[in-house]
Amino acid sequence: MTSMTAPTSSPDPSRLLITVAPTGAETSKADCPQLPTTQEELVDTAQRCEAAGAAMIHVHIRDDDHRPSLDPQRLTDTVDALHEQSDLVVQLSTGGSVHDRLEDRLKVLDARPDSCSLTMGTTNFGDDVFSNPWGFVRDLYQLSQEREVVPEFELFDLGHVHALHRLLDTYGLPFGGRVHCDLVMGVPGGMPGTTDALVAAVAAFPAEVTSWSATGIGRSTLAVALAALSKGGHLRVGMEDVLTLAKGVPVEHNAQLVERVVQLGAIVQRTPMSPDEARNLLQTKEPAAASRRG
Ligand code: KMH
Ligand code: ZN
């Protein structure tokens, strides 16, 4: 894989990749009944968010009791259902929940997603620890190269940006040759959701980075979105990261968060990318014809 070179075509700067992260692993269905946790709810979310302007979905699944799950069959069924019933680029979380075992997180790639999240280091995560030791990062990266799954590098801290330099220098470019990052900002334990932190992280990116998005947790969501837009980045939004539209106003459907950033993008003359444009940007592998909506 080290022989891959980055494609040279430059993406259209007026296009905006919107990724929706609708569920996450940290909020309970009991606390937030509108959180999409069943396959039916996830498909509805994908369809409504695609109609609203999203091009990629970052997926965490739940079990029959709505608890976070990495069940291999359920992951495969979810990827297939999303491919069959939406056009979105399907990105599976390999982060899972803070309680998931590293070996189970590696098996996520068996479900053959288009993309997978790949967090570049261990982070304090509120009162918990989100564990990503170097050996795990390396193994997951090499597995993504073998399985031809495009990673999205999740950067929770400036040190994660430095670790990305080390990874690319040592193991070469990802499958497809593009390097796409997502700054996850405002996690208690990671970098703050501020313009200053975003500018510092972007300035430290390796030269190989071809595209990036950002998301701010909780109240930092709008500050991070505005900072990312002003630096030419893309956006991730969703109930994994924020549960209110304003103080005391709960999100009722993830599509509302997508619609809001479509409006922000319009102010700076950025229009939402289609899923096919996102596939081209990220150079994902074409899903098997049978499993992709025709
Ligand atoms: N649930 C967090 C501990 C990812 O999806 O890759 C990790 C997370 C990152 O959400
Ligand atoms: Zn996630």
PDB file of C-alpha atoms and ligand atoms in Angstrom:
ATOM      1  CA  MET A   1       0.000   0.000   0.000  1.00  0.00           C
ATOM      2  CA  THR A   2       2.938   2.352   0.467  1.00  0.00           C
ATOM      3  CA  SER A   3       3.276   2.719  -3.322  1.00  0.00           C
ATOM      4  CA  MET A   4      -0.082   4.551  -3.710  1.00  0.00           C
ATOM      5  CA  THR A   5       0.119   8.176  -4.748  1.00  0.00           C
ATOM      6  CA  ALA A   6      -2.494  10.840  -4.124  1.00  0.00           C
ATOM      7  CA  PRO A   7      -4.707  11.675  -7.133  1.00  0.00           C
ATOM      8  CA  THR A   8      -3.987  15.157  -8.429  1.00  0.00           C
ATOM      9  CA  SER A   9      -7.467  16.516  -9.350  1.00  0.00           C
ATOM     10  CA  SER A  10      -8.464  19.342  -7.034  1.00  0.00           C
ATOM     11  CA  PRO A  11     -11.968  19.254  -5.558  1.00  0.00           C
ATOM     12  CA  ASP A  12     -14.457  22.070  -6.198  1.00  0.00           C
ATOM     13  CA  PRO A  13     -14.152  24.434  -3.199  1.00  0.00           C
ATOM     14  CA  SER A  14     -17.783  25.514  -3.516  1.00  0.00           C
ATOM     15  CA  ARG A  15     -19.031  22.021  -2.630  1.00  0.00           C
ATOM     16  CA  LEU A  16     -19.680  21.058   0.991  1.00  0.00           C
ATOM     17  CA  LEU A  17     -19.489  17.514   2.311  1.00  0.00           C
ATOM     18  CA  ILE A  18     -22.032  17.064   5.098  1.00  0.00           C
ATOM     19  CA  THR A  19     -21.683  13.942   7.206  1.00  0.00           C
ATOM     20  CA  VAL A  20     -24.462  13.005   9.582  1.00  0.00           C
ATOM     21  CA  ALA A  21     -23.591  11.156  12.787  1.00  0.00           C
ATOM     22  CA  PRO A  22     -27.116  10.347  13.954  1.00  0.00           C
ATOM     23  CA  THR A  23     -26.763   8.071  16.974  1.00  0.00           C
ATOM     24  CA  GLY A  24     -23.379   7.662  18.681  1.00  0.00           C
ATOM     25  CA  ALA A  25     -22.854   5.353  21.614  1.00  0.00           C
ATOM     26  CA  GLU A  26     -23.130   7.683  24.567  1.00  0.00           C
ATOM     27  CA  THR A  27     -26.810   8.728  24.730  1.00  0.00           C
ATOM     28  CA  SER A  28     -29.489   6.337  25.948  1.00  0.00           C
ATOM     29  CA  LYS A  29     -32.784   5.827  24.147  1.00  0.00           C
ATOM     30  CA  ALA A  30     -34.533   6.300  27.488  1.00  0.00           C
ATOM     31  CA  ASP A  31     -33.021   9.786  27.825  1.00  0.00           C
ATOM     32  CA  CYS A  32     -33.671  10.656  24.186  1.00  0.00           C
ATOM     33  CA  PRO A  33     -36.481   8.636  22.543  1.00  0.00           C
ATOM     34  CA  GLN A  34     -35.997  10.456  19.208  1.00  0.00           C
ATOM     35  CA  LEU A  35     -32.451   9.030  18.892  1.00  0.00           C
ATOM     36  CA  PRO A  36     -32.436   6.623  15.898  1.00  0.00           C
ATOM     37  CA  THR A  37     -31.446   3.235  17.314  1.00  0.00           C
ATOM     38  CA  THR A  38     -33.325   0.616  15.247  1.00  0.00           C
ATOM     39  CA  GLN A  39     -32.442  -0.286  11.670  1.00  0.00           C
ATOM     40  CA  GLU A  40     -35.762   1.143  10.512  1.00  0.00           C
ATOM     41  CA  GLU A  41     -35.027   4.436  12.262  1.00  0.00           C
ATOM     42  CA  LEU A  42     -31.509   4.535  10.834  1.00  0.00           C
ATOM     43  CA  VAL A  43     -32.785   4.030   7.289  1.00  0.00           C
ATOM     44  CA  ASP A  44     -35.418   6.745   7.771  1.00  0.00           C
ATOM     45  CA  THR A  45     -32.685   9.016   9.132  1.00  0.00           C
ATOM     46  CA  ALA A  46     -30.419   8.275   6.172  1.00  0.00           C
ATOM     47  CA  GLN A  47     -33.186   9.024   3.674  1.00  0.00           C
ATOM     48  CA  ARG A  48     -34.313  12.265   5.324  1.00  0.00           C
ATOM     49  CA  CYS A  49     -30.764  13.480   5.882  1.00  0.00           C
ATOM     50  CA  GLU A  50     -29.805  12.652   2.288  1.00  0.00           C
ATOM     51  CA  ALA A  51     -32.819  14.654   1.085  1.00  0.00           C
ATOM     52  CA  ALA A  52     -31.716  17.505   3.347  1.00  0.00           C
ATOM     53  CA  GLY A  53     -28.145  17.572   1.961  1.00  0.00           C
ATOM     54  CA  ALA A  54     -26.019  14.931   3.712  1.00  0.00           C
ATOM     55  CA  ALA A  55     -23.697  12.769   1.601  1.00  0.00           C
ATOM     56  CA  MET A  56     -22.213  10.439   4.228  1.00  0.00           C
ATOM     57  CA  ILE A  57     -23.526   8.737   7.372  1.00  0.00           C
ATOM     58  CA  HIS A  58     -21.336   7.819  10.365  1.00  0.00           C
ATOM     59  CA  VAL A  59     -23.016   4.798  11.927  1.00  0.00           C
ATOM     60  CA  HIS A  60     -23.139   3.347  15.436  1.00  0.00           C
ATOM     61  CA  ILE A  61     -25.652   0.536  15.889  1.00  0.00           C
ATOM     62  CA  ARG A  62     -27.674  -0.584  18.896  1.00  0.00           C
ATOM     63  CA  ASP A  63     -29.030  -3.964  20.027  1.00  0.00           C
ATOM     64  CA  ASP A  64     -32.704  -4.853  20.568  1.00  0.00           C
ATOM     65  CA  ASP A  65     -32.537  -3.099  23.944  1.00  0.00           C
ATOM     66  CA  HIS A  66     -31.110   0.044  22.272  1.00  0.00           C
ATOM     67  CA  ARG A  67     -27.696  -0.509  23.865  1.00  0.00           C
ATOM     68  CA  PRO A  68     -24.495   0.097  21.823  1.00  0.00           C
ATOM     69  CA  SER A  69     -23.546  -3.023  19.865  1.00  0.00           C
ATOM     70  CA  LEU A  70     -20.785  -4.239  17.559  1.00  0.00           C
ATOM     71  CA  ASP A  71     -22.629  -7.422  16.623  1.00  0.00           C
ATOM     72  CA  PRO A  72     -21.072  -8.484  13.273  1.00  0.00           C
ATOM     73  CA  GLN A  73     -24.296  -9.693  11.626  1.00  0.00           C
ATOM     74  CA  ARG A  74     -26.202  -6.605  12.714  1.00  0.00           C
ATOM     75  CA  LEU A  75     -23.414  -4.383  11.363  1.00  0.00           C
ATOM     76  CA  THR A  76     -23.479  -6.187   8.000  1.00  0.00           C
ATOM     77  CA  ASP A  77     -27.270  -6.004   7.799  1.00  0.00           C
ATOM     78  CA  THR A  78     -27.165  -2.292   8.591  1.00  0.00           C
ATOM     79  CA  VAL A  79     -24.547  -1.539   5.923  1.00  0.00           C
ATOM     80  CA  ASP A  80     -26.580  -3.513   3.376  1.00  0.00           C
ATOM     81  CA  ALA A  81     -29.852  -1.812   4.341  1.00  0.00           C
ATOM     82  CA  LEU A  82     -28.289   1.645   4.076  1.00  0.00           C
ATOM     83  CA  HIS A  83     -26.754   0.813   0.691  1.00  0.00           C
ATOM     84  CA  GLU A  84     -30.049  -0.579  -0.579  1.00  0.00           C
ATOM     85  CA  GLN A  85     -32.273   2.206   0.711  1.00  0.00           C
ATOM     86  CA  SER A  86     -30.092   5.305   0.454  1.00  0.00           C
ATOM     87  CA  ASP A  87     -27.200   6.543  -1.662  1.00  0.00           C
ATOM     88  CA  LEU A  88     -25.179   7.826   1.285  1.00  0.00           C
ATOM     89  CA  VAL A  89     -21.555   6.866   1.757  1.00  0.00           C
ATOM     90  CA  VAL A  90     -21.709   4.446   4.685  1.00  0.00           C
ATOM     91  CA  GLN A  91     -19.055   4.956   7.325  1.00  0.00           C
ATOM     92  CA  LEU A  92     -19.034   2.550  10.260  1.00  0.00           C
ATOM     93  CA  SER A  93     -17.677   3.664  13.601  1.00  0.00           C
ATOM     94  CA  THR A  94     -14.721   1.618  14.784  1.00  0.00           C
ATOM     95  CA  GLY A  95     -14.716   3.694  17.959  1.00  0.00           C
ATOM     96  CA  GLY A  96     -17.836   2.013  19.273  1.00  0.00           C
ATOM     97  CA  SER A  97     -18.479   2.871  22.890  1.00  0.00           C
ATOM     98  CA  VAL A  98     -15.825   3.499  25.533  1.00  0.00           C
ATOM     99  CA  HIS A  99     -16.572  -0.019  26.853  1.00  0.00           C
ATOM    100  CA  ASP A 100     -15.945  -1.958  23.620  1.00  0.00           C
ATOM    101  CA  ARG A 101     -12.979  -4.307  23.293  1.00  0.00           C
ATOM    102  CA  LEU A 102     -10.273  -3.480  20.758  1.00  0.00           C
ATOM    103  CA  GLU A 103     -10.612  -6.881  19.032  1.00  0.00           C
ATOM    104  CA  ASP A 104     -14.340  -6.328  18.505  1.00  0.00           C
ATOM    105  CA  ARG A 105     -13.648  -2.881  17.083  1.00  0.00           C
ATOM    106  CA  LEU A 106     -11.254  -4.374  14.496  1.00  0.00           C
ATOM    107  CA  LYS A 107     -13.965  -6.802  13.342  1.00  0.00           C
ATOM    108  CA  VAL A 108     -16.182  -3.887  12.274  1.00  0.00           C
ATOM    109  CA  LEU A 109     -14.441  -3.927   8.873  1.00  0.00           C
ATOM    110  CA  ASP A 110     -15.909  -7.403   8.214  1.00  0.00           C
ATOM    111  CA  ALA A 111     -19.210  -5.610   7.478  1.00  0.00           C
ATOM    112  CA  ARG A 112     -17.640  -4.038   4.355  1.00  0.00           C
ATOM    113  CA  PRO A 113     -18.487  -0.371   4.869  1.00  0.00           C
ATOM    114  CA  ASP A 114     -17.339   2.253   2.348  1.00  0.00           C
ATOM    115  CA  SER A 115     -15.483   4.073   5.080  1.00  0.00           C
ATOM    116  CA  CYS A 116     -14.540   3.608   8.718  1.00  0.00           C
ATOM    117  CA  SER A 117     -13.649   6.021  11.474  1.00  0.00           C
ATOM    118  CA  LEU A 118     -10.099   5.664  12.775  1.00  0.00           C
ATOM    119  CA  THR A 119      -9.218   7.610  15.911  1.00  0.00           C
ATOM    120  CA  MET A 120      -5.571   8.611  16.125  1.00  0.00           C
ATOM    121  CA  GLY A 121      -4.983   8.236  19.856  1.00  0.00           C
ATOM    122  CA  THR A 122      -6.308   7.661  23.348  1.00  0.00           C
ATOM    123  CA  THR A 123      -8.452  10.424  24.831  1.00  0.00           C
ATOM    124  CA  ASN A 124     -10.015  11.099  28.179  1.00  0.00           C
ATOM    125  CA  PHE A 125     -13.733  11.060  27.362  1.00  0.00           C
ATOM    126  CA  GLY A 126     -15.621  12.761  30.156  1.00  0.00           C
ATOM    127  CA  ASP A 127     -15.169  10.428  33.111  1.00  0.00           C
ATOM    128  CA  ASP A 128     -14.156   7.531  30.822  1.00  0.00           C
ATOM    129  CA  VAL A 129     -11.184   6.730  28.601  1.00  0.00           C
ATOM    130  CA  PHE A 130     -11.546   6.213  24.832  1.00  0.00           C
ATOM    131  CA  SER A 131      -8.689   3.789  24.267  1.00  0.00           C
ATOM    132  CA  ASN A 132      -6.717   3.880  21.003  1.00  0.00           C
ATOM    133  CA  PRO A 133      -3.179   2.636  21.688  1.00  0.00           C
ATOM    134  CA  TRP A 134      -0.667   2.903  18.842  1.00  0.00           C
ATOM    135  CA  GLY A 135      -0.694  -0.843  18.122  1.00  0.00           C
ATOM    136  CA  PHE A 136      -4.456  -0.760  17.635  1.00  0.00           C
ATOM    137  CA  VAL A 137      -4.284   2.321  15.398  1.00  0.00           C
ATOM    138  CA  ARG A 138      -1.611   0.607  13.275  1.00  0.00           C
ATOM    139  CA  ASP A 139      -3.528  -2.693  13.023  1.00  0.00           C
ATOM    140  CA  LEU A 140      -6.801  -0.987  12.134  1.00  0.00           C
ATOM    141  CA  TYR A 141      -5.067   1.164   9.521  1.00  0.00           C
ATOM    142  CA  GLN A 142      -3.358  -1.788   7.873  1.00  0.00           C
ATOM    143  CA  LEU A 143      -6.628  -3.748   7.928  1.00  0.00           C
ATOM    144  CA  SER A 144      -8.422  -0.825   6.238  1.00  0.00           C
ATOM    145  CA  GLN A 145      -5.747  -0.846   3.497  1.00  0.00           C
ATOM    146  CA  GLU A 146      -6.129  -4.617   3.008  1.00  0.00           C
ATOM    147  CA  ARG A 147      -9.939  -4.522   2.995  1.00  0.00           C
ATOM    148  CA  GLU A 148     -10.056  -1.449   0.738  1.00  0.00           C
ATOM    149  CA  VAL A 149     -12.057   0.641   3.218  1.00  0.00           C
ATOM    150  CA  VAL A 150     -11.373   4.392   3.251  1.00  0.00           C
ATOM    151  CA  PRO A 151     -10.558   5.611   6.756  1.00  0.00           C
ATOM    152  CA  GLU A 152     -11.690   8.925   8.170  1.00  0.00           C
ATOM    153  CA  PHE A 153      -9.056   9.969  10.692  1.00  0.00           C
ATOM    154  CA  GLU A 154     -10.788  11.199  13.848  1.00  0.00           C
ATOM    155  CA  LEU A 155      -8.665  13.842  15.561  1.00  0.00           C
ATOM    156  CA  PHE A 156      -9.757  14.690  19.094  1.00  0.00           C
ATOM    157  CA  ASP A 157      -6.556  16.490  20.031  1.00  0.00           C
ATOM    158  CA  LEU A 158      -3.504  18.185  18.536  1.00  0.00           C
ATOM    159  CA  GLY A 159      -1.398  15.152  19.477  1.00  0.00           C
ATOM    160  CA  HIS A 160      -3.615  13.060  17.190  1.00  0.00           C
ATOM    161  CA  VAL A 161      -2.569  15.261  14.266  1.00  0.00           C
ATOM    162  CA  HIS A 162       1.055  14.527  15.105  1.00  0.00           C
ATOM    163  CA  ALA A 163       0.278  10.796  15.278  1.00  0.00           C
ATOM    164  CA  LEU A 164      -1.258  11.010  11.781  1.00  0.00           C
ATOM    165  CA  HIS A 165       2.106  12.238  10.435  1.00  0.00           C
ATOM    166  CA  ARG A 166       3.736   9.175  11.999  1.00  0.00           C
ATOM    167  CA  LEU A 167       1.108   6.797  10.585  1.00  0.00           C
ATOM    168  CA  LEU A 168       1.295   8.110   7.014  1.00  0.00           C
ATOM    169  CA  ASP A 169       5.105   8.336   7.094  1.00  0.00           C
ATOM    170  CA  THR A 170       5.351   4.731   8.292  1.00  0.00           C
ATOM    171  CA  TYR A 171       2.514   2.935   6.488  1.00  0.00           C
ATOM    172  CA  GLY A 172       1.801   5.097   3.430  1.00  0.00           C
ATOM    173  CA  LEU A 173      -1.481   6.425   2.052  1.00  0.00           C
ATOM    174  CA  PRO A 174      -4.925   4.928   2.739  1.00  0.00           C
ATOM    175  CA  PHE A 175      -6.834   2.831   0.240  1.00  0.00           C
ATOM    176  CA  GLY A 176      -7.832   5.158  -2.617  1.00  0.00           C
ATOM    177  CA  GLY A 177      -4.962   7.567  -2.005  1.00  0.00           C
ATOM    178  CA  ARG A 178      -6.988  10.344  -0.354  1.00  0.00           C
ATOM    179  CA  VAL A 179      -6.524  11.445   3.259  1.00  0.00           C
ATOM    180  CA  HIS A 180      -9.737  12.666   4.892  1.00  0.00           C
ATOM    181  CA  CYS A 181      -9.778  13.877   8.517  1.00  0.00           C
ATOM    182  CA  ASP A 182     -12.496  14.871  10.949  1.00  0.00           C
ATOM    183  CA  LEU A 183     -11.740  17.186  13.866  1.00  0.00           C
ATOM    184  CA  VAL A 184     -13.891  16.119  16.820  1.00  0.00           C
ATOM    185  CA  MET A 185     -13.771  19.108  19.125  1.00  0.00           C
ATOM    186  CA  GLY A 186     -15.103  19.936  22.555  1.00  0.00           C
ATOM    187  CA  VAL A 187     -14.996  16.437  24.098  1.00  0.00           C
ATOM    188  CA  PRO A 188     -14.123  16.861  27.802  1.00  0.00           C
ATOM    189  CA  GLY A 189     -10.548  15.562  27.635  1.00  0.00           C
ATOM    190  CA  GLY A 190      -9.817  16.571  24.043  1.00  0.00           C
ATOM    191  CA  MET A 191      -9.153  19.880  22.309  1.00  0.00           C
ATOM    192  CA  PRO A 192     -11.701  22.622  22.917  1.00  0.00           C
ATOM    193  CA  GLY A 193     -14.336  23.535  20.351  1.00  0.00           C
ATOM    194  CA  THR A 194     -12.832  26.905  19.493  1.00  0.00           C
ATOM    195  CA  THR A 195     -11.675  28.666  16.356  1.00  0.00           C
ATOM    196  CA  ASP A 196      -8.147  28.937  17.785  1.00  0.00           C
ATOM    197  CA  ALA A 197      -7.911  25.171  18.327  1.00  0.00           C
ATOM    198  CA  LEU A 198      -9.328  24.446  14.864  1.00  0.00           C
ATOM    199  CA  VAL A 199      -6.845  26.789  13.182  1.00  0.00           C
ATOM    200  CA  ALA A 200      -3.940  25.197  15.086  1.00  0.00           C
ATOM    201  CA  ALA A 201      -5.030  21.670  14.120  1.00  0.00           C
ATOM    202  CA  VAL A 202      -5.511  22.547  10.435  1.00  0.00           C
ATOM    203  CA  ALA A 203      -2.121  24.270  10.347  1.00  0.00           C
ATOM    204  CA  ALA A 204      -0.505  21.093  11.698  1.00  0.00           C
ATOM    205  CA  PHE A 205      -2.078  18.707   9.139  1.00  0.00           C
ATOM    206  CA  PRO A 206       0.291  16.544   7.118  1.00  0.00           C
ATOM    207  CA  ALA A 207       0.712  17.671   3.506  1.00  0.00           C
ATOM    208  CA  GLU A 208      -1.045  14.452   2.404  1.00  0.00           C
ATOM    209  CA  VAL A 209      -4.434  15.609   3.803  1.00  0.00           C
ATOM    210  CA  THR A 210      -6.813  16.113   0.872  1.00  0.00           C
ATOM    211  CA  SER A 211     -10.028  17.002   2.742  1.00  0.00           C
ATOM    212  CA  TRP A 212     -11.270  17.516   6.274  1.00  0.00           C
ATOM    213  CA  SER A 213     -14.402  18.149   8.258  1.00  0.00           C
ATOM    214  CA  ALA A 214     -15.044  19.274  11.806  1.00  0.00           C
ATOM    215  CA  THR A 215     -17.686  18.785  14.453  1.00  0.00           C
ATOM    216  CA  GLY A 216     -18.130  20.474  17.809  1.00  0.00           C
ATOM    217  CA  ILE A 217     -19.684  18.625  20.714  1.00  0.00           C
ATOM    218  CA  GLY A 218     -22.653  20.200  22.502  1.00  0.00           C
ATOM    219  CA  ARG A 219     -22.661  23.954  22.644  1.00  0.00           C
ATOM    220  CA  SER A 220     -19.498  24.220  20.539  1.00  0.00           C
ATOM    221  CA  THR A 221     -21.341  22.883  17.486  1.00  0.00           C
ATOM    222  CA  LEU A 222     -22.048  26.259  15.855  1.00  0.00           C
ATOM    223  CA  ALA A 223     -18.688  27.840  16.710  1.00  0.00           C
ATOM    224  CA  VAL A 224     -16.876  24.871  15.181  1.00  0.00           C
ATOM    225  CA  ALA A 225     -19.130  24.790  12.106  1.00  0.00           C
ATOM    226  CA  LEU A 226     -18.541  28.482  11.436  1.00  0.00           C
ATOM    227  CA  ALA A 227     -14.781  28.146  11.977  1.00  0.00           C
ATOM    228  CA  ALA A 228     -14.626  25.111   9.664  1.00  0.00           C
ATOM    229  CA  LEU A 229     -16.568  26.906   6.941  1.00  0.00           C
ATOM    230  CA  SER A 230     -14.310  29.932   7.178  1.00  0.00           C
ATOM    231  CA  LYS A 231     -11.228  27.679   6.795  1.00  0.00           C
ATOM    232  CA  GLY A 232     -12.730  25.859   3.787  1.00  0.00           C
ATOM    233  CA  GLY A 233     -13.482  22.634   5.652  1.00  0.00           C
ATOM    234  CA  HIS A 234     -16.437  20.279   5.521  1.00  0.00           C
ATOM    235  CA  LEU A 235     -18.949  19.565   8.295  1.00  0.00           C
ATOM    236  CA  ARG A 236     -20.164  16.710  10.445  1.00  0.00           C
ATOM    237  CA  VAL A 237     -23.385  17.155  12.416  1.00  0.00           C
ATOM    238  CA  GLY A 238     -25.782  14.858  14.218  1.00  0.00           C
ATOM    239  CA  MET A 239     -27.238  13.693  17.488  1.00  0.00           C
ATOM    240  CA  GLU A 240     -24.050  11.785  18.300  1.00  0.00           C
ATOM    241  CA  ASP A 241     -22.542  15.224  18.934  1.00  0.00           C
ATOM    242  CA  VAL A 242     -25.394  17.545  19.938  1.00  0.00           C
ATOM    243  CA  LEU A 243     -28.917  17.002  21.226  1.00  0.00           C
ATOM    244  CA  THR A 244     -30.304  20.540  21.238  1.00  0.00           C
ATOM    245  CA  LEU A 245     -30.879  23.192  18.581  1.00  0.00           C
ATOM    246  CA  ALA A 246     -30.700  25.929  21.216  1.00  0.00           C
ATOM    247  CA  LYS A 247     -30.922  25.991  25.000  1.00  0.00           C
ATOM    248  CA  GLY A 248     -33.989  23.950  25.966  1.00  0.00           C
ATOM    249  CA  VAL A 249     -34.897  23.113  22.341  1.00  0.00           C
ATOM    250  CA  PRO A 250     -34.292  19.410  21.685  1.00  0.00           C
ATOM    251  CA  VAL A 251     -33.388  18.063  18.262  1.00  0.00           C
ATOM    252  CA  GLU A 252     -36.416  16.071  17.065  1.00  0.00           C
ATOM    253  CA  HIS A 253     -34.735  14.612  13.974  1.00  0.00           C
ATOM    254  CA  ASN A 254     -31.167  14.599  12.688  1.00  0.00           C
ATOM    255  CA  ALA A 255     -32.397  16.163   9.446  1.00  0.00           C
ATOM    256  CA  GLN A 256     -32.887  19.434  11.352  1.00  0.00           C
ATOM    257  CA  LEU A 257     -29.156  19.586  12.066  1.00  0.00           C
ATOM    258  CA  VAL A 258     -28.347  18.876   8.419  1.00  0.00           C
ATOM    259  CA  GLU A 259     -30.802  21.550   7.273  1.00  0.00           C
ATOM    260  CA  ARG A 260     -29.216  24.070   9.627  1.00  0.00           C
ATOM    261  CA  VAL A 261     -25.697  23.604   8.224  1.00  0.00           C
ATOM    262  CA  VAL A 262     -27.009  23.648   4.657  1.00  0.00           C
ATOM    263  CA  GLN A 263     -28.237  27.152   5.500  1.00  0.00           C
ATOM    264  CA  LEU A 264     -24.878  28.109   7.051  1.00  0.00           C
ATOM    265  CA  GLY A 265     -23.108  26.790   3.962  1.00  0.00           C
ATOM    266  CA  ALA A 266     -25.385  28.813   1.681  1.00  0.00           C
ATOM    267  CA  ILE A 267     -24.325  32.005   3.446  1.00  0.00           C
ATOM    268  CA  VAL A 268     -20.726  31.330   2.397  1.00  0.00           C
ATOM    269  CA  GLN A 269     -21.765  30.078  -1.056  1.00  0.00           C
ATOM    270  CA  ARG A 270     -21.114  26.401  -0.398  1.00  0.00           C
ATOM    271  CA  THR A 271     -23.636  23.888  -1.735  1.00  0.00           C
ATOM    272  CA  PRO A 272     -24.049  20.320  -0.450  1.00  0.00           C
ATOM    273  CA  MET A 273     -22.098  17.599  -2.190  1.00  0.00           C
ATOM    274  CA  SER A 274     -24.039  14.628  -3.547  1.00  0.00           C
ATOM    275  CA  PRO A 275     -23.154  11.136  -2.300  1.00  0.00           C
ATOM    276  CA  ASP A 276     -21.511  10.383  -5.658  1.00  0.00           C
ATOM    277  CA  GLU A 277     -19.352  13.490  -5.366  1.00  0.00           C
ATOM    278  CA  ALA A 278     -18.417  12.376  -1.870  1.00  0.00           C
ATOM    279  CA  ARG A 279     -17.445   8.929  -3.215  1.00  0.00           C
ATOM    280  CA  ASN A 280     -15.240  10.687  -5.739  1.00  0.00           C
ATOM    281  CA  LEU A 281     -13.727  13.001  -3.108  1.00  0.00           C
ATOM    282  CA  LEU A 282     -12.916  10.116  -0.776  1.00  0.00           C
ATOM    283  CA  GLN A 283     -12.167   7.577  -3.536  1.00  0.00           C
ATOM    284  CA  THR A 284     -14.257   4.892  -1.864  1.00  0.00           C
ATOM    285  CA  LYS A 285     -14.576   1.479  -3.441  1.00  0.00           C
ATOM    286  CA  GLU A 286     -17.786   0.991  -5.419  1.00  0.00           C
ATOM    287  CA  PRO A 287     -20.103  -1.193  -3.298  1.00  0.00           C
ATOM    288  CA  ALA A 288     -21.188  -4.500  -4.861  1.00  0.00           C
ATOM    289  CA  ALA A 289     -23.904  -3.745  -7.463  1.00  0.00           C
ATOM    290  CA  ALA A 290     -26.375  -5.988  -5.661  1.00  0.00           C
ATOM    291  CA  SER A 291     -26.085  -3.999  -2.459  1.00  0.00           C
ATOM    292  CA  ARG A 292     -26.250  -0.474  -3.907  1.00  0.00           C
ATOM    293  CA  ARG A 293     -29.516   1.245  -4.777  1.00  0.00           C
ATOM    294  CA  GLY A 294     -29.743   1.349  -8.600  1.00  0.00           C
TER     295      GLY A 294
HETATM  296  N1  KMH B   1     -18.173   6.745  21.168  1.00  0.00           N
HETATM  297  C1  KMH B   1     -16.872   7.317  21.318  1.00  0.00           C
HETATM  298  C2  KMH B   1     -16.171   6.733  22.500  1.00  0.00           C
HETATM  299  C3  KMH B   1     -15.914   6.883  16.541  1.00  0.00           C
HETATM  300  O1  KMH B   1     -17.080   6.707  16.259  1.00  0.00           O
HETATM  301  O2  KMH B   1     -15.003   6.410  15.883  1.00  0.00           O
HETATM  302  C4  KMH B   1     -16.027   7.114  20.134  1.00  0.00           C
HETATM  303  C5  KMH B   1     -16.551   7.558  18.850  1.00  0.00           C
HETATM  304  C6  KMH B   1     -15.547   7.673  17.757  1.00  0.00           C
HETATM  305  O3  KMH B   1     -17.720   7.806  18.642  1.00  0.00           O
HETATM  306 ZN    ZN B   2     -18.822   7.938  16.413  1.00  0.00          ZN
END
